[in-house]
Structures are given as C-alpha cells and as structure tokens.
Coordinates of N, CA and C in Angstrom, one line a residue:
Chain A
X1 N 8.0 15.6 8.6 CA 7.6 14.3 8.0 C 6.5 13.7 9.0
X2 N 5.4 13.3 8.4 CA 4.4 12.7 9.2 C 4.5 11.2 9.1
X3 N 4.8 10.6 10.3 CA 5.1 9.1 10.3 C 4.0 8.4 11.0
X4 N 3.8 7.1 10.5 CA 2.9 6.2 11.2 C 3.8 5.1 11.7
X5 N 3.7 4.8 13.0 CA 4.5 3.7 13.5 C 3.6 2.5 13.9
X6 N 4.0 1.3 13.4 CA 3.2 0.2 13.7 C 4.0 -0.8 14.6
X7 N 3.2 -1.4 15.5 CA 3.9 -2.3 16.4 C 2.9 -3.5 16.7
X8 N 3.5 -4.7 17.0 CA 4.9 -5.0 16.7 C 5.1 -5.1 15.2
X9 N 6.4 -5.2 14.9 CA 6.8 -5.4 13.5 C 6.5 -6.8 13.0
X10 N 6.7 -7.8 13.9 CA 6.5 -9.2 13.6 C 5.8 -9.9 14.8
X11 N 4.9 -10.8 14.4 CA 4.2 -11.5 15.4 C 3.9 -12.9 14.9
X12 N 4.3 -13.9 15.8 CA 4.1 -15.3 15.4 C 3.3 -15.9 16.5
X13 N 2.1 -16.4 16.3 CA 1.3 -17.0 17.3 C 0.7 -18.3 16.8
X14 N 0.1 -19.0 17.8 CA -0.6 -20.3 17.5 C -2.1 -20.0 17.1
X15 N -2.6 -20.9 16.3 CA -4.0 -20.8 15.9 C -4.9 -20.8 17.2
X16 N -5.9 -19.9 17.2 CA -6.8 -19.8 18.4 C -6.4 -18.7 19.4
X17 N -5.2 -18.2 19.2 CA -4.8 -17.1 20.1 C -5.4 -15.8 19.7
X18 N -5.5 -14.8 20.6 CA -5.9 -13.4 20.3 C -4.7 -12.6 20.1
X19 N -4.8 -11.5 19.4 CA -3.7 -10.5 19.2 C -4.2 -9.1 18.9
X20 N -3.3 -8.2 19.2 CA -3.7 -6.8 18.9 C -2.4 -6.1 18.3
X21 N -2.6 -5.4 17.2 CA -1.6 -4.6 16.6 C -1.9 -3.2 16.6
X22 N -0.9 -2.3 16.6 CA -1.1 -0.9 16.9 C -0.6 -0.1 15.8
X23 N -1.2 1.1 15.6 CA -0.8 2.1 14.6 C -0.8 3.5 15.3
X24 N 0.3 4.2 15.4 CA 0.4 5.4 16.1 C 1.1 6.5 15.3
X25 N 0.6 7.7 15.6 CA 1.2 8.9 15.0 C 1.2 10.1 16.0
X26 N 2.1 11.0 15.8 CA 2.0 12.3 16.6 C 1.1 13.3 16.1
X27 N 0.6 13.0 14.9 CA -0.3 14.0 14.2 C -1.7 13.4 14.1
X28 N -2.7 14.2 13.9 CA -4.1 13.9 13.8 C -4.4 13.4 12.4
X29 N -5.1 12.3 12.4 CA -5.6 11.7 11.1 C -7.0 12.3 10.8
X30 N -7.2 12.6 9.5 CA -8.6 12.8 9.1 C -9.3 11.5 8.8
X31 N -8.6 10.5 8.4 CA -9.2 9.2 8.3 C -8.0 8.2 8.3
X32 N -8.3 6.9 8.6 CA -7.3 5.9 8.7 C -7.9 4.6 8.1
X33 N -7.0 3.9 7.4 CA -7.4 2.7 6.8 C -6.5 1.5 7.3
X34 N -7.0 0.3 7.3 CA -6.2 -0.9 7.5 C -6.3 -1.8 6.3
X35 N -5.2 -2.2 5.8 CA -5.1 -3.1 4.7 C -4.4 -4.4 5.2
X36 N -4.7 -5.5 4.5 CA -4.0 -6.8 4.6 C -3.4 -7.2 3.3
X37 N -2.1 -7.6 3.4 CA -1.4 -8.0 2.2 C -0.9 -9.4 2.4
X38 N -1.4 -10.3 1.6 CA -1.0 -11.7 1.7 C 0.2 -11.9 0.7
X39 N 1.0 -12.9 1.0 CA 2.2 -13.2 0.2 C 1.9 -13.3 -1.3
X40 N 2.6 -12.5 -2.1 CA 2.4 -12.6 -3.5 C 1.2 -11.8 -4.0
X41 N 0.6 -11.0 -3.1 CA -0.5 -10.2 -3.5 C -0.3 -8.7 -3.2
X42 N -1.2 -7.9 -3.7 CA -1.2 -6.5 -3.3 C -2.1 -6.3 -2.1
X43 N -1.9 -5.2 -1.4 CA -2.8 -4.9 -0.2 C -4.2 -4.8 -0.5
X44 N -5.1 -5.3 0.4 CA -6.6 -5.2 0.2 C -7.1 -4.5 1.4
X45 N -8.0 -3.5 1.1 CA -8.6 -2.7 2.2 C -9.5 -3.6 3.1
X46 N -9.3 -3.4 4.4 CA -10.2 -4.1 5.4 C -11.2 -3.1 5.9
X47 N -10.8 -1.9 6.3 CA -11.7 -1.0 6.9 C -11.2 0.4 6.8
X48 N -12.1 1.4 6.9 CA -11.8 2.8 7.0 C -12.5 3.3 8.2
X49 N -11.7 4.1 9.1 CA -12.3 4.7 10.2 C -12.1 6.2 10.1
X50 N -13.1 6.9 10.5 CA -13.1 8.4 10.4 C -13.3 9.2 11.7
X51 N -14.2 8.6 12.5 CA -14.6 9.3 13.7 C -13.8 8.9 14.9
X52 N -13.4 9.8 15.7 CA -12.6 9.5 16.9 C -13.5 8.6 17.8
X53 N -12.9 7.5 18.4 CA -13.5 6.6 19.2 C -14.3 5.5 18.5
X54 N -14.3 5.6 17.2 CA -15.1 4.6 16.4 C -14.6 3.2 16.5
X55 N -15.5 2.3 16.5 CA -15.2 0.9 16.6 C -15.9 0.2 15.4
X56 N -15.2 -0.6 14.6 CA -15.8 -1.4 13.6 C -15.4 -2.8 13.7
X57 N -16.3 -3.7 13.4 CA -16.0 -5.1 13.4 C -16.2 -5.7 12.1
X58 N -15.3 -6.7 11.7 CA -15.3 -7.4 10.5 C -15.0 -8.9 10.9
X59 N -16.1 -9.6 11.2 CA -16.0 -11.0 11.6 C -15.2 -11.0 12.9
X60 N -14.0 -11.7 12.9 CA -13.2 -11.8 14.1 C -12.2 -10.6 14.3
X61 N -12.3 -9.6 13.4 CA -11.4 -8.5 13.5 C -12.2 -7.3 14.0
X62 N -11.6 -6.6 15.1 CA -12.2 -5.4 15.6 C -11.2 -4.3 15.5
X63 N -11.7 -3.2 14.9 CA -10.8 -2.0 14.6 C -11.3 -0.9 15.5
X64 N -10.3 -0.2 16.1 CA -10.7 1.0 17.0 C -9.9 2.2 16.6
X65 N -10.5 3.3 16.5 CA -9.9 4.6 16.3 C -9.8 5.3 17.5
X66 N -8.6 5.9 17.9 CA -8.5 6.6 19.1 C -9.3 7.8 19.2
X67 N -9.7 8.2 20.4 CA -10.5 9.4 20.6 C -9.9 10.6 20.0
X68 N -8.6 10.8 20.1 CA -7.9 11.9 19.6 C -7.5 11.8 18.1
X69 N -7.9 10.6 17.5 CA -7.6 10.3 16.1 C -6.1 10.4 15.8
X70 N -5.3 9.9 16.8 CA -3.9 9.8 16.5 C -3.4 8.4 16.5
X71 N -4.3 7.4 16.8 CA -3.9 6.1 16.9 C -5.0 5.2 16.6
X72 N -4.7 3.9 16.3 CA -5.7 2.9 16.0 C -5.2 1.6 16.4
X73 N -6.1 0.6 16.6 CA -5.7 -0.7 16.9 C -6.5 -1.7 16.1
X74 N -6.0 -2.9 15.9 CA -6.6 -4.0 15.3 C -6.5 -5.2 16.1
X75 N -7.6 -5.7 16.6 CA -7.7 -6.9 17.5 C -8.3 -8.1 16.7
X76 N -7.5 -9.2 16.7 CA -8.0 -10.4 16.1 C -8.3 -11.4 17.1
X77 N -9.5 -11.9 17.2 CA -9.9 -13.0 18.1 C -9.8 -14.4 17.5
X78 N -9.2 -15.3 18.2 CA -9.1 -16.7 17.7 C -8.5 -16.7 16.4
X79 N -7.3 -16.3 16.3 CA -6.6 -16.2 15.0 C -6.6 -17.6 14.2
X80 N -6.6 -17.5 13.0 CA -6.5 -18.7 12.1 C -5.4 -18.5 11.1
X81 N -4.9 -19.6 10.6 CA -3.8 -19.5 9.6 C -4.1 -18.6 8.5
X82 N -5.4 -18.5 8.1 CA -5.8 -17.6 7.0 C -5.6 -16.2 7.3
X83 N -5.4 -15.9 8.6 CA -5.1 -14.5 8.9 C -3.7 -14.0 8.7
X84 N -2.8 -15.0 8.4 CA -1.4 -14.7 8.1 C -1.3 -13.7 7.0
X85 N -0.4 -12.7 7.2 CA -0.2 -11.7 6.2 C 0.5 -10.5 6.8
X86 N 0.6 -9.4 6.0 CA 1.1 -8.2 6.4 C 0.0 -7.2 6.6
X87 N -0.1 -6.6 7.8 CA -1.2 -5.7 8.1 C -0.6 -4.3 8.1
X88 N -1.2 -3.5 7.2 CA -0.8 -2.1 7.0 C -1.8 -1.1 7.5
X89 N -1.4 -0.1 8.2 CA -2.3 1.0 8.5 C -1.9 2.1 7.5
X90 N -2.8 2.9 7.1 CA -2.5 4.0 6.2 C -3.5 5.2 6.6
X91 N -2.9 6.3 6.8 CA -3.7 7.5 7.2 C -3.5 8.7 6.3
X92 N -4.6 9.5 6.4 CA -4.6 10.8 5.8 C -4.5 11.8 6.9
X93 N -3.5 12.6 6.8 CA -3.3 13.6 7.9 C -4.1 14.9 7.6
X94 N -4.7 15.4 8.7 CA -5.6 16.5 8.6 C -5.0 17.7 7.9
X95 N -3.7 17.9 8.2 CA -3.0 19.1 7.6 C -2.2 18.8 6.4
X96 N -2.4 17.7 5.8 CA -1.6 17.3 4.6 C -2.3 17.9 3.4
X97 N -1.8 18.9 2.8 CA -2.5 19.6 1.6 C -2.7 18.6 0.5
X98 N -1.7 17.7 0.3 CA -1.8 16.8 -0.8 C -2.9 15.7 -0.6
X99 N -3.2 15.5 0.7 CA -4.3 14.5 1.1 C -4.0 13.1 0.6
X100 N -2.7 12.8 0.5 CA -2.4 11.4 0.1 C -2.2 10.5 1.3
X101 N -2.4 9.2 1.1 CA -2.3 8.2 2.1 C -0.8 8.1 2.5
X102 N -0.5 8.0 3.8 CA 0.8 7.7 4.3 C 0.7 6.3 5.0
X103 N 1.6 5.4 4.6 CA 1.5 4.0 5.1 C 2.5 3.8 6.2
X104 N 2.1 3.0 7.2 CA 3.1 2.5 8.2 C 3.9 1.4 7.7
X105 N 4.9 0.9 8.5 CA 5.8 -0.1 8.1 C 5.2 -1.5 8.1
X106 N 4.0 -1.6 8.7 CA 3.3 -2.9 8.7 C 3.6 -3.8 9.9
X107 N 2.7 -4.7 10.2 CA 3.0 -5.8 11.1 C 2.8 -7.1 10.4
X108 N 3.9 -7.9 10.4 CA 3.9 -9.2 9.7 C 3.4 -10.2 10.7
X109 N 2.2 -10.8 10.4 CA 1.6 -11.8 11.3 C 1.7 -13.2 10.7
X110 N 2.1 -14.1 11.5 CA 2.1 -15.6 11.1 C 1.3 -16.3 12.2
X111 N 0.3 -17.0 11.7 CA -0.5 -17.8 12.6 C -0.3 -19.3 12.2
X112 N 0.3 -20.0 13.2 CA 0.7 -21.4 13.0 C -0.5 -22.3 13.4
X113 N -0.7 -23.4 12.5 CA -1.8 -24.3 12.8 C -1.5 -25.2 14.0
Chain B
X1 N -12.0 -10.3 -16.0 CA -10.7 -9.6 -15.7 C -10.7 -9.2 -14.3
X2 N -9.6 -9.3 -13.6 CA -9.4 -8.9 -12.3 C -9.3 -7.3 -12.3
X3 N -9.4 -6.7 -11.1 CA -9.5 -5.3 -11.0 C -8.3 -4.5 -11.6
X4 N -7.1 -4.8 -11.0 CA -5.9 -4.2 -11.4 C -4.9 -5.2 -11.7
X5 N -4.4 -5.2 -12.9 CA -3.5 -6.2 -13.4 C -2.1 -5.6 -13.7
X6 N -1.1 -6.2 -13.3 CA 0.3 -5.7 -13.5 C 1.1 -6.8 -14.2
X7 N 1.9 -6.3 -15.2 CA 2.8 -7.2 -15.9 C 4.1 -6.5 -16.1
X8 N 5.3 -7.2 -16.1 CA 5.4 -8.6 -15.7 C 5.2 -8.8 -14.2
X9 N 5.0 -10.0 -13.7 CA 5.0 -10.2 -12.2 C 6.4 -10.2 -11.7
X10 N 7.4 -10.7 -12.5 CA 8.8 -10.7 -12.0 C 9.6 -10.2 -13.2
X11 N 10.7 -9.4 -12.8 CA 11.6 -8.8 -13.8 C 13.0 -8.8 -13.2
X12 N 13.9 -9.3 -14.0 CA 15.3 -9.2 -13.6 C 16.0 -8.4 -14.7
X13 N 16.7 -7.4 -14.3 CA 17.4 -6.6 -15.3 C 18.8 -6.1 -14.8
X14 N 19.6 -5.9 -15.8 CA 20.9 -5.3 -15.5 C 20.8 -3.8 -15.4
X15 N 21.8 -3.2 -14.9 CA 21.8 -1.7 -14.6 C 21.8 -0.9 -15.9
X16 N 22.1 -1.5 -17.0 CA 22.1 -0.7 -18.3 C 20.9 -1.0 -19.1
X17 N 20.0 -1.9 -18.7 CA 18.8 -2.2 -19.4 C 17.8 -1.1 -19.4
X18 N 16.9 -1.2 -20.4 CA 15.7 -0.4 -20.3 C 14.5 -1.4 -20.4
X19 N 13.6 -1.2 -19.4 CA 12.4 -2.1 -19.3 C 11.2 -1.2 -18.9
X20 N 10.0 -1.8 -19.0 CA 8.8 -1.1 -18.6 C 7.9 -2.0 -17.8
X21 N 7.3 -1.4 -16.8 CA 6.2 -2.1 -16.1 C 4.9 -1.6 -16.6
X22 N 3.9 -2.5 -16.6 CA 2.6 -2.1 -17.1 C 1.5 -2.4 -16.1
X23 N 0.6 -1.5 -16.0 CA -0.6 -1.6 -15.1 C -1.8 -1.3 -15.9
X24 N -2.9 -2.1 -15.7 CA -4.1 -1.9 -16.3 C -5.3 -2.1 -15.3
X25 N -6.2 -1.1 -15.2 CA -7.3 -1.3 -14.3 C -8.6 -1.4 -15.1
X26 N -9.4 -2.2 -14.6 CA -10.7 -2.5 -15.2 C -11.9 -2.1 -14.3
X27 N -11.6 -1.1 -13.5 CA -12.7 -0.6 -12.5 C -13.3 0.6 -12.8
X28 N -12.9 1.2 -13.9 CA -13.5 2.6 -14.3 C -13.0 3.7 -13.4
X29 N -11.9 3.5 -12.8 CA -11.3 4.6 -11.9 C -10.7 5.7 -12.7
X30 N -10.5 6.8 -12.0 CA -9.9 7.9 -12.8 C -8.6 8.4 -12.2
X31 N -8.0 7.6 -11.2 CA -6.8 7.9 -10.6 C -5.9 6.7 -10.5
X32 N -4.7 6.8 -10.8 CA -3.7 5.6 -10.7 C -2.4 6.0 -10.1
X33 N -1.8 5.1 -9.4 CA -0.6 5.3 -8.6 C 0.4 4.3 -8.8
X34 N 1.7 4.6 -8.6 CA 2.8 3.7 -8.5 C 3.4 3.9 -7.1
X35 N 3.5 2.7 -6.4 CA 4.1 2.6 -5.1 C 5.3 1.7 -5.2
X36 N 6.3 2.0 -4.3 CA 7.5 1.1 -4.2 C 7.4 0.4 -2.8
X37 N 7.5 -0.9 -2.7 CA 7.5 -1.6 -1.4 C 8.9 -2.3 -1.3
X38 N 9.7 -1.8 -0.4 CA 11.0 -2.4 -0.1 C 10.9 -3.1 1.2
X39 N 11.8 -4.1 1.4 CA 11.9 -4.8 2.7 C 12.2 -3.7 3.8
X40 N 11.5 -3.9 4.9 CA 11.8 -3.1 6.1 C 11.5 -1.6 5.9
X41 N 10.8 -1.2 4.9 CA 10.4 0.2 4.7 C 8.9 0.3 4.4
X42 N 8.3 1.4 4.8 CA 6.9 1.5 4.5 C 6.7 1.7 3.0
X43 N 5.4 1.4 2.5 CA 5.1 1.7 1.1 C 5.4 3.2 0.8
X44 N 6.1 3.4 -0.3 CA 6.5 4.7 -0.7 C 5.7 5.1 -2.0
X45 N 5.0 6.2 -1.9 CA 4.3 6.7 -3.1 C 5.3 7.3 -4.0
X46 N 5.2 6.9 -5.3 CA 6.1 7.4 -6.3 C 5.4 8.5 -7.2
X47 N 4.3 8.0 -7.8 CA 3.7 8.9 -8.8 C 2.1 8.7 -8.6
X48 N 1.4 9.9 -8.9 CA 0.0 9.8 -8.9 C -0.5 10.5 -10.2
X49 N -1.4 9.8 -10.8 CA -2.1 10.4 -12.0 C -3.6 10.6 -11.7
X50 N -4.2 11.7 -12.0 CA -5.6 11.9 -11.9 C -6.0 12.4 -13.3
X51 N -7.0 11.7 -13.8 CA -7.5 12.1 -15.2 C -6.3 12.2 -16.2
X52 N -5.4 11.3 -16.1 CA -4.3 11.1 -17.0 C -3.2 12.3 -16.8
X53 N -3.4 13.1 -15.8 CA -2.4 14.2 -15.6 C -1.7 13.8 -14.3
X54 N -0.3 14.0 -14.3 CA 0.4 13.7 -13.1 C 0.2 14.8 -12.0
X55 N -0.2 14.4 -10.8 CA -0.5 15.4 -9.8 C 0.5 15.2 -8.6
X56 N 1.3 14.2 -8.6 CA 2.2 14.0 -7.5 C 3.4 13.3 -8.0
X57 N 4.6 13.8 -7.6 CA 5.8 13.1 -7.9 C 6.7 13.3 -6.6
X58 N 6.8 12.2 -5.9 CA 7.5 12.4 -4.6 C 9.0 12.3 -4.7
X59 N 9.6 13.2 -5.5 CA 11.0 13.3 -5.6 C 11.7 12.0 -6.0
X60 N 11.1 11.4 -7.0 CA 11.6 10.1 -7.5 C 12.7 10.4 -8.6
X61 N 13.8 9.6 -8.5 CA 14.9 9.8 -9.5 C 14.4 9.7 -10.9
X62 N 15.0 10.4 -11.8 CA 14.6 10.5 -13.2 C 14.8 9.1 -13.9
X63 N 15.5 8.2 -13.4 CA 15.6 6.9 -13.9 C 14.3 6.1 -13.9
X64 N 13.3 6.6 -13.2 CA 11.9 6.1 -13.2 C 11.1 7.1 -14.0
X65 N 10.4 6.7 -15.1 CA 9.7 7.6 -15.8 C 8.2 7.1 -16.1
X66 N 7.2 7.7 -15.5 CA 5.9 7.2 -15.6 C 5.2 7.7 -16.9
X67 N 4.2 6.9 -17.3 CA 3.4 7.3 -18.5 C 2.0 6.9 -18.3
X68 N 1.1 7.8 -18.5 CA -0.3 7.4 -18.4 C -1.1 7.8 -19.6
X69 N -1.2 6.9 -20.6 CA -1.8 7.3 -21.9 C -3.3 7.4 -21.8
X70 N -4.0 6.8 -20.9 CA -5.4 6.9 -20.7 C -5.7 6.5 -19.3
X71 N -6.9 6.7 -18.9 CA -7.3 6.4 -17.4 C -7.2 5.0 -17.0
X72 N -7.1 4.1 -18.0 CA -7.0 2.6 -17.7 C -5.6 2.1 -17.6
X73 N -4.7 2.8 -18.2 CA -3.3 2.2 -18.3 C -2.3 3.1 -17.7
X74 N -1.3 2.5 -17.1 CA -0.2 3.2 -16.4 C 1.1 2.4 -16.6
X75 N 2.1 3.1 -17.0 CA 3.4 2.5 -17.2 C 4.5 3.1 -16.3
X76 N 5.5 2.3 -16.0 CA 6.6 2.8 -15.3 C 7.8 2.4 -16.2
X77 N 8.5 3.3 -16.8 CA 9.7 3.0 -17.7 C 10.9 3.1 -16.8
X78 N 11.8 2.1 -17.0 CA 12.9 1.9 -16.1 C 14.2 2.0 -16.9
X79 N 15.2 2.8 -16.5 CA 16.4 3.0 -17.3 C 17.5 3.3 -16.4
X80 N 18.6 2.5 -16.6 CA 19.8 2.6 -15.8 C 19.6 2.6 -14.3
X81 N 18.9 1.5 -13.9 CA 18.5 1.4 -12.4 C 19.7 1.0 -11.6
X82 N 19.6 1.1 -10.3 CA 20.6 0.7 -9.4 C 20.2 -0.5 -8.6
X83 N 21.1 -1.3 -8.0 CA 20.6 -2.5 -7.3 C 19.7 -2.1 -6.1
X84 N 19.8 -0.9 -5.5 CA 18.9 -0.6 -4.5 C 17.5 -0.3 -4.9
X85 N 17.3 -0.3 -6.3 CA 15.9 -0.1 -6.8 C 15.2 -1.4 -6.8
X86 N 15.8 -2.5 -6.5 CA 15.2 -3.8 -6.4 C 14.1 -3.7 -5.3
X87 N 12.8 -4.1 -5.7 CA 11.7 -3.9 -4.8 C 10.5 -4.5 -5.5
X88 N 9.3 -4.5 -4.8 CA 8.1 -4.8 -5.3 C 7.4 -3.4 -5.7
X89 N 7.0 -3.4 -7.0 CA 6.4 -2.1 -7.5 C 4.9 -2.4 -7.6
X90 N 4.1 -1.6 -6.9 CA 2.7 -1.9 -6.8 C 2.0 -0.7 -7.5
X91 N 1.0 -1.1 -8.4 CA 0.2 -0.1 -9.0 C -1.2 -0.2 -8.2
X92 N -1.8 1.0 -8.1 CA -3.1 1.1 -7.5 C -4.0 2.0 -8.3
X93 N -5.3 1.9 -8.1 CA -6.3 2.8 -8.7 C -7.3 3.2 -7.7
X94 N -7.9 4.3 -7.9 CA -9.0 4.8 -7.1 C -10.0 5.7 -7.8
X95 N -11.2 5.8 -7.3 CA -12.1 6.7 -7.9 C -11.9 8.1 -7.3
X96 N -11.1 9.0 -7.9 CA -10.8 10.2 -7.3 C -9.6 10.1 -6.4
X97 N -8.8 11.1 -6.2 CA -7.6 11.0 -5.4 C -7.8 11.4 -4.0
X98 N -9.0 11.9 -3.7 CA -9.3 12.3 -2.3 C -10.3 11.3 -1.6
X99 N -10.6 10.3 -2.3 CA -11.6 9.3 -1.8 C -10.9 8.2 -1.1
X100 N -11.6 7.3 -0.5 CA -11.0 6.3 0.4 C -10.2 5.2 -0.2
X101 N -10.7 4.3 -0.9 CA -10.1 3.0 -1.1 C -9.2 2.9 -2.2
X102 N -8.0 2.4 -2.0 CA -7.0 2.1 -3.1 C -7.2 0.6 -3.4
X103 N -7.3 0.4 -4.7 CA -7.3 -1.0 -5.2 C -5.9 -1.3 -5.8
X104 N -5.2 -2.3 -5.3 CA -3.9 -2.6 -5.7 C -3.8 -3.8 -6.6
X105 N -2.8 -3.7 -7.5 CA -2.5 -4.9 -8.3 C -1.6 -5.8 -7.4
X106 N -1.2 -6.9 -8.0 CA -0.4 -7.9 -7.3 C 1.1 -7.6 -7.3
X107 N 1.5 -6.6 -8.0 CA 2.8 -6.1 -8.0 C 3.8 -6.7 -9.0
X108 N 4.8 -6.0 -9.3 CA 5.9 -6.5 -10.2 C 7.1 -6.5 -9.3
X109 N 7.7 -7.7 -9.2 CA 8.9 -7.9 -8.3 C 10.1 -7.7 -9.2
X110 N 10.8 -6.6 -8.9 CA 12.0 -6.2 -9.8 C 13.3 -6.5 -9.0
X111 N 14.2 -7.1 -9.8 CA 15.5 -7.3 -9.2 C 16.5 -6.7 -10.2
X112 N 17.3 -5.8 -9.7 CA 18.4 -5.2 -10.5 C 19.8 -5.7 -10.1
X113 N 20.4 -6.3 -11.1 CA 21.7 -6.9 -10.9 C 22.8 -6.0 -11.1

C-alpha cells in the first residue's frame, strides 16, 4: 500500500503567523497536487508539482516538491482567517499502474482573527 | 450552473432503506469518480468511470452500486447500508483519467441510522 502522510494533522494559529505543512511518502511520486477543502465544500485544486525541487507560489502560499519527489511542503506566510480549511495532498505514484490519485489524511488549519 | 453538482446535500436513512445519490457535471469532462470522506481517514476512491465505462472499483461492498448513464451524470445507489457507511460522499470529474485536476462537487453528507 502506498501511503501519504501529512503533518501536522491539526494546526491552530493566530492571524499573521506563518506555517508549514508537510506531505511525505516512502515511494516516488510522478506528480503531486495540493487541494484545499473549506467547510461544507469539496476540495479545490491549488497546485500541481511535477519536477523534483520545483517551487511554485500562489500569492502567500509557497509549494515545494522534494528533490527526490517523495515529499512536499506547503508554506503559508501571514496566514489569514480565509486560509482556514483542510489541506490535502494527493499524489500519483510512479509505479502505480492504475495511475489514480492517492490522498493524504489532510491537515486541518484554523486561523483565528 | 456550477461545475459539479451533487444532490441531495444531506441524507439520513435507515439500514433497510434504498436511496440514491446524484452527481451532474457541466464541464464537458469524460471521467467521473465517487470518493468517500470519513472522519480521520484519507479520501477513499470508490469508483471511476471513463467514457461511461467503469474502470476502477476499489473493493467497495456491493451495497454501493454505481451507475453512469452518460458522461455528465453519475449515480450511487445505496441499499442496506451500515452505520459505518455514514460519511461525506464526494463526486468528482476530470478530462481523462490520467490528467491532472479533479473537480469536486460539494458532497452528499450521509447518515445511516
């Protein structure tokens, strides 16, 4: 079984703080995605990373793909209450014949005003 | 019309009931998915349809029966469910099953009494 582990599972911070969440696997990803799911909604894609070492920025969010393509991080600068939600990483594994996405358990973030 | 629409948003049913969840996508995609989201567990892929043919069934119990009459509609028929089947059921669509982004609906929150 190919698993994605996300950490931390829960994070509660004050508005304006910075944070980093992580997504790790023992297997190599062919690609990895980050989704955000707000309460009462379905997940929405934030970014896709494909190349080892790749860094992508989306406003205050910075996504990094590990050099070995086994891990990824999401860094949020100056968090705002609107960033509250469940952050999910989802990867396609290089040796997965079905090529389906496998989701991590998520990091539930709460940003207090 | 929003991209992926799910009905009903909330459903409460007894273990002997028969009910159905409906999903409709207005994005012109050719692949549709059912996912199960339970508390404290990662998103679980249940069924995948590509061009109206089932291509993936992740060992889902037969009390869940999918139906894909055309590329825009997907149903999940529910029969003699168990309380542990209570969860958020998410429908998603994509253009091709090997491409990147999944577009999710808002989910149907199912409670089995």
